[in-house]
Amino acid sequence: MTSEATSRQADQIPADLLAEIEERITHYPVSKRSASLPLLHLWQNHFGFIDDSGIEWIATKLELTPVNIYELVTFYPWFRREAAGKTIIRVCRTLACAMAGSYGLREKFCEAAGVDVHHESHGFGHAPPTSPDGKFSVEFVECLASCGTAPVCLINDELYESVTPEEVPSIVKELAAG
Amino acid sequence: MVSLIPQPHPRERRIIFENISRPGWSNDIETYLAHGGYEQLKKALGMQPAEIVDAVKAANLRGRGGAGFPCGVKWGFIKRDDGKPHYIVVNGDESEPGTFKDRYILHNDPHQLIEGILIAAWALNVNLAYIYIRCEFPHAAKIVWNAIKEAKARGFVGKNICGSGFDCDIYVHQGAAAYICGEETSLIESLEGKRPYPRIKPPYFPAVLGLYMSPTIVNNVETLCHVVHILRMGAAEYAKMGTPGDGGTRTMCVSGDVVRPGYYELPAGAVTLGELIHDVCGGLKPGRKLKAVIPGGSSAKVMRADEVYKIKTKAADGTMVEKEVAMLDVVMDAASLASVGTMVGSGGVMVMDDSRDMVWALNNLNQFYAHESCGQCTPCREGSLWMSKVTTRLLTGQGAANDPATLLNVADNIAGRTVCAFGEACAWPTQSFLAKFPEEFAALAESK
């Protein structure tokens, strides 16, 4: 890195991400603005979160003003303005899972992953509570639509069903190794 | 693929879940074609579009997303030749607590959905359709997108479908974890790239002013799958499976305190609530008694186990008579559940036994609605948070004596005073839990 190098995400877009962005915009022949959410997903998947330069870059790309993108980032719980852990453990909080013990499950995951159990986070761009080593984030999310196999959690892209507190340490150990 | 595919209970009739229950079933196009896949699309392309709309009307298909609007009537609002572009938007945002049927369709049988979309597209003169899938189903988005590509390679999607001259493109659009986007006008705003505040109806009925201010049909994933079977079986045969006004089968998602939770597919009205719980789902856990059931997703009004409803029905001589029906004898179809003041909704049946504290259960739902209110309308934005605060303080021993009354007052001032049905969705649990289990709220309020 030279001294002129920046940490702005918009200065570090690789060619394959750019190609994916261009292709994704073609899915919306009537209005480019419809590509806002897909672009935010692509951006966050690549960079881990969305910084100011990302908001400005996407807005410019879609011929919008930054506030059009900013108001989405601050509305949807999925998007973050800061880095989360490498592995994100999303424990379902809603009724069927709560009845099946998801509150205790979240505590178990926090304990096993080294995440502060008292730290709760609810959107607005904040990253979910993360372990000091940056390996894990653990958070409650609302209904994951798998109430028949409660309690469930979504760990990165994988759904874990009928999770018992006893198996939490081994799940976390496996994730840490993987 | 989702791992859990239980075999059907003898009382079930699987139509929507027929494929995914087959031994060795795979979600690729070859498997779908080997089981008669896309034959109904070919048949549809040889039919007059109006014939298809009439068939869906005659089948008495109701929307499976929650509101239960007759699908054929909705389709009838689209004027095929008005010269405007028309769109189909598939609601795959499945987020209503208690509901988990579309998850299995999207992951395990995406071609069934695509075939349904294409039949609808031909009937309604649609050349562009979007499937809105919640981002918490990351694999589903990939699977459905891959299925679209497979279908395109076979000439079922894209230009000149099956040589008919009809074109239709389908794309997947992922949400970003907001429950409100399951509301159809919010979903449209989200798809337009805007902050997804629901639109007010009138004038913004999607069939008139929908996506990009053009006539748009928003249908649930399961609803569009049913269309394939209406063509396959014929509208009359299909309708016969259900009750008058509620045709076909219904997928039921059962969760909570039963021995065998999971998804089941039953002809509409084929079982009572008691038969569903005790026969199909194996009853309650040992030593437990039934306390309450939420019959149609978390927004549906709760039913109390010892309740006896007075239902007005038409006698043989045409006069109206009042009949007493115990809670477990209520039939699981749209009209019966409506007649006892709740709804079949999205088919999410949540069962609670006598180990459950009703204030705790309501508080869980109140926290859900407080988190998910979009914030556009003041009564809902403020009220959902207040309801959550009041039930939380009741549970932590910090409630006031008049908290049950306060809670009801807040709920009563949300329902009917908001742009979208979220207002009712968040008020109904509080109103119904208070009405059905007043003693539990009073005990906490007075224990101070």
CSV table of C-alpha atoms in Angstrom, one decimal, chain B residues 3 49 78-79 95 157 197 250 278 291 301 311 323 360 410 425 436:
chain,number,residue,atom,x,y,z
B,3,SER,CA,-33.5,-32.2,5.2
B,49,PRO,CA,-56.3,-16.6,-21.1
B,78,ILE,CA,-56.4,-7.2,-14.6
B,79,LYS,CA,-57.6,-6.0,-17.9
B,95,SER,CA,-42.1,-14.1,7.7
B,157,VAL,CA,-38.8,-19.0,-19.6
B,197,TYR,CA,-43.5,2.0,3.6
B,250,ARG,CA,-54.4,-26.2,2.6
B,278,HIS,CA,-54.6,-35.1,18.4
B,291,LYS,CA,-54.3,-24.3,26.8
B,301,LYS,CA,-56.6,-14.1,17.3
B,311,ILE,CA,-72.0,-20.1,15.6
B,323,LYS,CA,-75.1,-23.9,17.3
B,360,TRP,CA,-45.1,-14.3,28.4
B,410,VAL,CA,-53.3,1.1,23.1
B,425,ALA,CA,-51.8,-7.7,13.0
B,436,LYS,CA,-59.4,-14.8,26.4
